[in-house]
Short mmCIF file of C-alpha atoms and ligand atoms in Angstrom, two decimals:
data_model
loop_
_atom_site.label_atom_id
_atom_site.label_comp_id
_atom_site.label_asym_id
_atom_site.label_seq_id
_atom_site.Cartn_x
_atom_site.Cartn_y
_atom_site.Cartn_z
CA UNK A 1 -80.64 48.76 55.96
CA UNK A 2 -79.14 49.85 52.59
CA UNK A 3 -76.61 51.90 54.01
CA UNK A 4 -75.56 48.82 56.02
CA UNK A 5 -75.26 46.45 53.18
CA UNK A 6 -73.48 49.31 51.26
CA UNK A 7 -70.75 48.89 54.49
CA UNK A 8 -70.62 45.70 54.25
CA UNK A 9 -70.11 45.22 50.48
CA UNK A 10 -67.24 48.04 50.70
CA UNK A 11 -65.21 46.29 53.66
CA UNK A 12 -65.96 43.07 52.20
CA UNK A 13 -64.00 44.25 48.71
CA UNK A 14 -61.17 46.32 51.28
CA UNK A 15 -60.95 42.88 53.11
CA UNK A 16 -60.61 40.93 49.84
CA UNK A 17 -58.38 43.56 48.38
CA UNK A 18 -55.93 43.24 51.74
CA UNK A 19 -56.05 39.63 51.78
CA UNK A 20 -54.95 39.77 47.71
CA UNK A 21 -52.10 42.15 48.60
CA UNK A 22 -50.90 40.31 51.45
CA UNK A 23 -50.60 36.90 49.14
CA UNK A 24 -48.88 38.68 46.69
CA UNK A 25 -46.21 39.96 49.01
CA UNK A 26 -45.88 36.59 51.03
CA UNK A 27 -45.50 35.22 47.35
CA UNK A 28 -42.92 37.89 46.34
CA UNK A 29 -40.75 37.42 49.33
CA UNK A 30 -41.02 33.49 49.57
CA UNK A 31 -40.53 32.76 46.20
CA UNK A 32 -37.26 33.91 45.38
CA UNK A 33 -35.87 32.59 48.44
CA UNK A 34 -37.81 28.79 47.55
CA UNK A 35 -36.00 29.34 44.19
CA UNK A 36 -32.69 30.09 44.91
CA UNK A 37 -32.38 27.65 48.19
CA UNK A 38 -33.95 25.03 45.33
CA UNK A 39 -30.81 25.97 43.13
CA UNK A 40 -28.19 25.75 45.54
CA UNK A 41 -29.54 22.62 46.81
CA UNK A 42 -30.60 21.04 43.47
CA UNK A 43 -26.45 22.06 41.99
CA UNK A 44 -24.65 20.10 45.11
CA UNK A 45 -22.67 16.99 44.77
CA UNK A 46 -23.63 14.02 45.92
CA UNK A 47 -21.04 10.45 46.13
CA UNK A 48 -22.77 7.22 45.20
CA UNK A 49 -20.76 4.48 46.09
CA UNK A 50 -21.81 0.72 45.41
CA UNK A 51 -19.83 -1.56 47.80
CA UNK A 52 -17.44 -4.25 47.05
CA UNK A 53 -16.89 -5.19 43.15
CA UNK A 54 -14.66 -7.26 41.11
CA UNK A 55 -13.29 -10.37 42.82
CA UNK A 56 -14.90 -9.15 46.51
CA UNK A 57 -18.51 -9.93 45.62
CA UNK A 58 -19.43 -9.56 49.06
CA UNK A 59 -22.45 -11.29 50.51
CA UNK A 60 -24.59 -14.11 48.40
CA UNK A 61 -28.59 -14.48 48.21
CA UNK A 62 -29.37 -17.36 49.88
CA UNK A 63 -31.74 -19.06 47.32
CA UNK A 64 -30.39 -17.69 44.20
CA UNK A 65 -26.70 -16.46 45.04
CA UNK A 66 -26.69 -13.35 43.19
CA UNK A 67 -23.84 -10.75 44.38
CA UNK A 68 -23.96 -8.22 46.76
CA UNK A 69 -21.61 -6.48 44.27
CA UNK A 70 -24.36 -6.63 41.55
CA UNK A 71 -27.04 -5.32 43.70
CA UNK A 72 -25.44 -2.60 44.80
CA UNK A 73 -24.24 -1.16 41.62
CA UNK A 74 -27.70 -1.14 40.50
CA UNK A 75 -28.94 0.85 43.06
CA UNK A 76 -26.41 3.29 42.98
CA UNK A 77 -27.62 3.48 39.38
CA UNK A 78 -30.83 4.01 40.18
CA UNK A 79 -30.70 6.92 42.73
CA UNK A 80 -27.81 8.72 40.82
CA UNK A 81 -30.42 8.73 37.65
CA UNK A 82 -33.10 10.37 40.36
CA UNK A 83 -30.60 12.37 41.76
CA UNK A 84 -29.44 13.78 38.13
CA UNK A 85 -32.64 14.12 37.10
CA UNK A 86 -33.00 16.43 39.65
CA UNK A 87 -30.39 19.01 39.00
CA UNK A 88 -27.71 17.37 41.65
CA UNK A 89 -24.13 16.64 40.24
CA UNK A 90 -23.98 12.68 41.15
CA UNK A 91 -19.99 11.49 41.03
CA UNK A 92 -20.30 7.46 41.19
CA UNK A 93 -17.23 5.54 42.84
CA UNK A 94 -17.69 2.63 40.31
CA UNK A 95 -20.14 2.28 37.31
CA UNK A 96 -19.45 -1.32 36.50
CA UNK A 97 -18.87 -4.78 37.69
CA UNK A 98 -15.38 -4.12 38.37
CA UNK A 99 -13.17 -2.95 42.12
CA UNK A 100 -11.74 -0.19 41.77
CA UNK A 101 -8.22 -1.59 43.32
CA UNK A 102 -5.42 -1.78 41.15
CA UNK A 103 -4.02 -6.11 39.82
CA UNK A 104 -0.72 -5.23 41.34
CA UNK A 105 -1.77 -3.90 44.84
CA UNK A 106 -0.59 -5.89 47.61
CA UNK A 107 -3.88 -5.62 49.53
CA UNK A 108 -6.26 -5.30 47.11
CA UNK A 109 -9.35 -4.34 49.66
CA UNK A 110 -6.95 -1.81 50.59
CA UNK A 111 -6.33 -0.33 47.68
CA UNK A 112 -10.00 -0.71 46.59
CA UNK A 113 -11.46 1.34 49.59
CA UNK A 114 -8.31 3.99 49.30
CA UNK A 115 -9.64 4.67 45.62
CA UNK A 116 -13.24 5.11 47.27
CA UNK A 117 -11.99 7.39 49.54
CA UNK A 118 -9.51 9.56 46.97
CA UNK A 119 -12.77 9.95 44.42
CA UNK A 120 -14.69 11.53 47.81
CA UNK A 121 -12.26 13.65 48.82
CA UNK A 122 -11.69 15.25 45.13
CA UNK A 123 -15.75 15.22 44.66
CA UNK A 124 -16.18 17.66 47.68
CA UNK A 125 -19.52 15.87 47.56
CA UNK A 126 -22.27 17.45 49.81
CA UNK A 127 -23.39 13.73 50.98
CA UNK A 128 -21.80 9.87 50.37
CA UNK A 129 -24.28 7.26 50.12
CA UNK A 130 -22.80 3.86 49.99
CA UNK A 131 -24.40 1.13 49.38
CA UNK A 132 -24.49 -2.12 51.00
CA UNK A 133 -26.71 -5.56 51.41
CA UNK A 134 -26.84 -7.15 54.61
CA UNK A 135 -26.12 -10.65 56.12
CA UNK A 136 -27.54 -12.40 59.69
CA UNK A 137 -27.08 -15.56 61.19
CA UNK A 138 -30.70 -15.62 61.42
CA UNK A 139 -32.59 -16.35 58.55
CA UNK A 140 -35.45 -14.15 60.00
CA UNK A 141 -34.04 -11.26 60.01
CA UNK A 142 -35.06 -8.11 57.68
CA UNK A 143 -35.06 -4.71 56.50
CA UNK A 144 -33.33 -1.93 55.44
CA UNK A 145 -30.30 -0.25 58.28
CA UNK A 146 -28.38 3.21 57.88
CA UNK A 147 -25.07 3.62 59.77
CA UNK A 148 -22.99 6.72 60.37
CA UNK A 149 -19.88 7.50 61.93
CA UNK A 150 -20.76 8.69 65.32
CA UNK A 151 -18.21 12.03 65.52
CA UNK A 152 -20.32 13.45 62.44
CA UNK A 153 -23.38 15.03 63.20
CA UNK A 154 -24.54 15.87 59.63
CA UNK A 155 -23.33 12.30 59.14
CA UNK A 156 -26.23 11.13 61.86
CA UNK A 157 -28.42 13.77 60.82
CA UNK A 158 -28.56 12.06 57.05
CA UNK A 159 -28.68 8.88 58.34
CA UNK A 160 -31.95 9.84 60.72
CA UNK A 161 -33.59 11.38 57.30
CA UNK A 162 -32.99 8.43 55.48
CA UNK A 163 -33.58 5.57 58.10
CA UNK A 164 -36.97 7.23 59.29
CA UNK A 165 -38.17 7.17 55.64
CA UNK A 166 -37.17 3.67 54.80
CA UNK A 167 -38.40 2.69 57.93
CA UNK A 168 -42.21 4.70 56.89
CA UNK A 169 -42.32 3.23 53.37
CA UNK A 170 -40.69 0.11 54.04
CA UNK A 171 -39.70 -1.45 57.27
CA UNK A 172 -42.93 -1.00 58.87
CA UNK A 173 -45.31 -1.96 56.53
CA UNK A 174 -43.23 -4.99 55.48
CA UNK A 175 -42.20 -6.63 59.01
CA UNK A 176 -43.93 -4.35 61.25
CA UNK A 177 -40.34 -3.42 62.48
CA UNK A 178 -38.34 -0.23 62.06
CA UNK A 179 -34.46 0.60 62.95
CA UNK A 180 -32.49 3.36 64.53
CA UNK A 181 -29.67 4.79 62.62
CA UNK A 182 -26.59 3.26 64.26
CA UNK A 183 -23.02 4.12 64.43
CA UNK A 184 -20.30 2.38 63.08
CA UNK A 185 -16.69 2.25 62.47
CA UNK A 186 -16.09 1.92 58.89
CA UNK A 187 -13.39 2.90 56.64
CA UNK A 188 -15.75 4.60 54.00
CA UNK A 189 -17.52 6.60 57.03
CA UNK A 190 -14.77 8.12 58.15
CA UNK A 191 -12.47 8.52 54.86
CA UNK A 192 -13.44 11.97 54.76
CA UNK A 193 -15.35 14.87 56.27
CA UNK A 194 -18.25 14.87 54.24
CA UNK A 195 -21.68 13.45 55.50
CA UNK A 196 -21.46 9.93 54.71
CA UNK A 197 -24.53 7.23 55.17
CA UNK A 198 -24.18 3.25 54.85
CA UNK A 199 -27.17 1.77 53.33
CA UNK A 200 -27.97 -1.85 54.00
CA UNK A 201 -30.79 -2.51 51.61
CA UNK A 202 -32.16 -5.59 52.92
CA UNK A 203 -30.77 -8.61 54.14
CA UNK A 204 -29.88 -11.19 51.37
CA UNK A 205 -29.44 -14.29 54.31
CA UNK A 206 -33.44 -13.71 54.16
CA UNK A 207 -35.54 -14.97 51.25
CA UNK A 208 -38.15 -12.42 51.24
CA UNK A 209 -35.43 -9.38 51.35
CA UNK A 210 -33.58 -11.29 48.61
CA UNK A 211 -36.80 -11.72 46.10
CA UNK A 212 -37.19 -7.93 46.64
CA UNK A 213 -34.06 -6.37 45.97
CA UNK A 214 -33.81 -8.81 42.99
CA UNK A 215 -36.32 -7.32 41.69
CA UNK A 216 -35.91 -4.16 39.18
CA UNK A 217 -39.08 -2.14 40.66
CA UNK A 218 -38.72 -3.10 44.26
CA UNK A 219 -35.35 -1.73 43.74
CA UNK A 220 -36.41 1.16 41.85
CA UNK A 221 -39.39 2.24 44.77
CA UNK A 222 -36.45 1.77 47.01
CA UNK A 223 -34.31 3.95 45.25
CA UNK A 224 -37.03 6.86 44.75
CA UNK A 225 -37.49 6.87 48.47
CA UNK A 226 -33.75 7.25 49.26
CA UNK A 227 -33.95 9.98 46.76
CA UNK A 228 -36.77 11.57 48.51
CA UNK A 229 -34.42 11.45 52.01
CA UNK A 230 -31.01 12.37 49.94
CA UNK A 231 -33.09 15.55 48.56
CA UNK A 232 -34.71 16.66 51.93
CA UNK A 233 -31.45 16.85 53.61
CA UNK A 234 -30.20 18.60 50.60
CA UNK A 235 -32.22 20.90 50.60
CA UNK A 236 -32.32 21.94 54.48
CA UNK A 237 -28.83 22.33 54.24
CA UNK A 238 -28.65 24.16 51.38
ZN1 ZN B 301 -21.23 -4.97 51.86
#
């Protein structure tokens, strides 16, 4: 009976002993690569652009009016500060009120977008996140929609990342409706070969939608969580 516990205790301490050294080779080995994909990932480029600006506010709240223009500048603001916190290089197309088109262009939405697009393509960014506010005939209609240009798979593959988790922390638990990341045909999509995402916030023909994004911590819980989807995909493709 002695002898028997004295077996015991000894495999029990060779057991614990293996187990140790196992965890501190799985640690060895995993670490270094957690830490250097982190790097890579965390030192990447990332294009926020906030749609429209200047004289093209875009869409208008329908009980208080306030510019689409306005609203998206300050969430671009908000995710490039969470993105830059971060470690990731964030290049913004516009930082103020102001389009980026030049007084004397001819076709100043032209011009505008062409800018957009010129800023990308010198960025080299990693992902393009533009962001929009939405409009429906329908008063009823909510929630937040990604779009990607359909030739692009990394371009669907962001969208996917970011639709499912505004759809998770935001489109389900506020209308008990979620969206599929659709493609589209837009300019600032397919400007450039980089993976590119439209964000339409919310829709600002609805009330509700507009009283959110209004507001400065709606906006900035919206913001985290498109940082949360922006850093995923980062990462996994780091
Ligand atoms: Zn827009």
């Amino acid at each position: 009976m002695h002898n028997l516990w004295g077996i015991f205790k000894v495999d029990f301490r060779v057991i614990t002993a293996v187990l140790l050294a196992v965890a501190v080779v799985a640690l060895c080995f995993s670490a270094p690569y957690i830490s250097s994909a982190y790097r890579r990932s965390a030192g990447r480029t990332v294009v926020i652009d906030a749609g429209h600006g200047g004289a093209d506010g875009g869409v208008s709240g329908v009980r208080t009016g306030v510019k689409e223009s306005d609203l998206n500048l300050a969430m671009s603001k908000i995710v490039g500060e969470y993105l830059e916190s971060a470690g990731f290089n964030v290049v913004y197309t516009r930082k103020n009120e102001k389009g980026l088109y030049s007084a004397l262009a001819a076709n100043k939405k032209r011009d505008d977008m062409e800018k957009r697009a010129a800023i990308i393509k010198r960025a080299e960014p990693a992902a393009v996140v533009s962001f929009h506010m939405n409009t429906y005939s329908s008063p009823a209609r909510r929630g937040a929609q990604v779009f990607f240009d359909g030739s692009s798979l990394q371009g669907k593959l962001l969208a996917e990342t970011v639709q499912d988790t505004l759809n998770r922390e935001f489109n389900l638990p506020d209308t008990g409706r979620e969206y599929s990341a659709l493609k589209a045909e837009k300019y600032i999509l397919q400007c450039s070969p980089y993976p590119t995402v439209i964000i339409e916030c919310g829709f600002l023909s609805n009330a509700i939608d507009e009283k959110n994004l209004t507001d400065s911590e709606y906006r900035a819980q919206f913001g985290y969580a498109v940082f949360g989807a922006l850093a995923a995909f980062l990462y996994v493709q780091a």
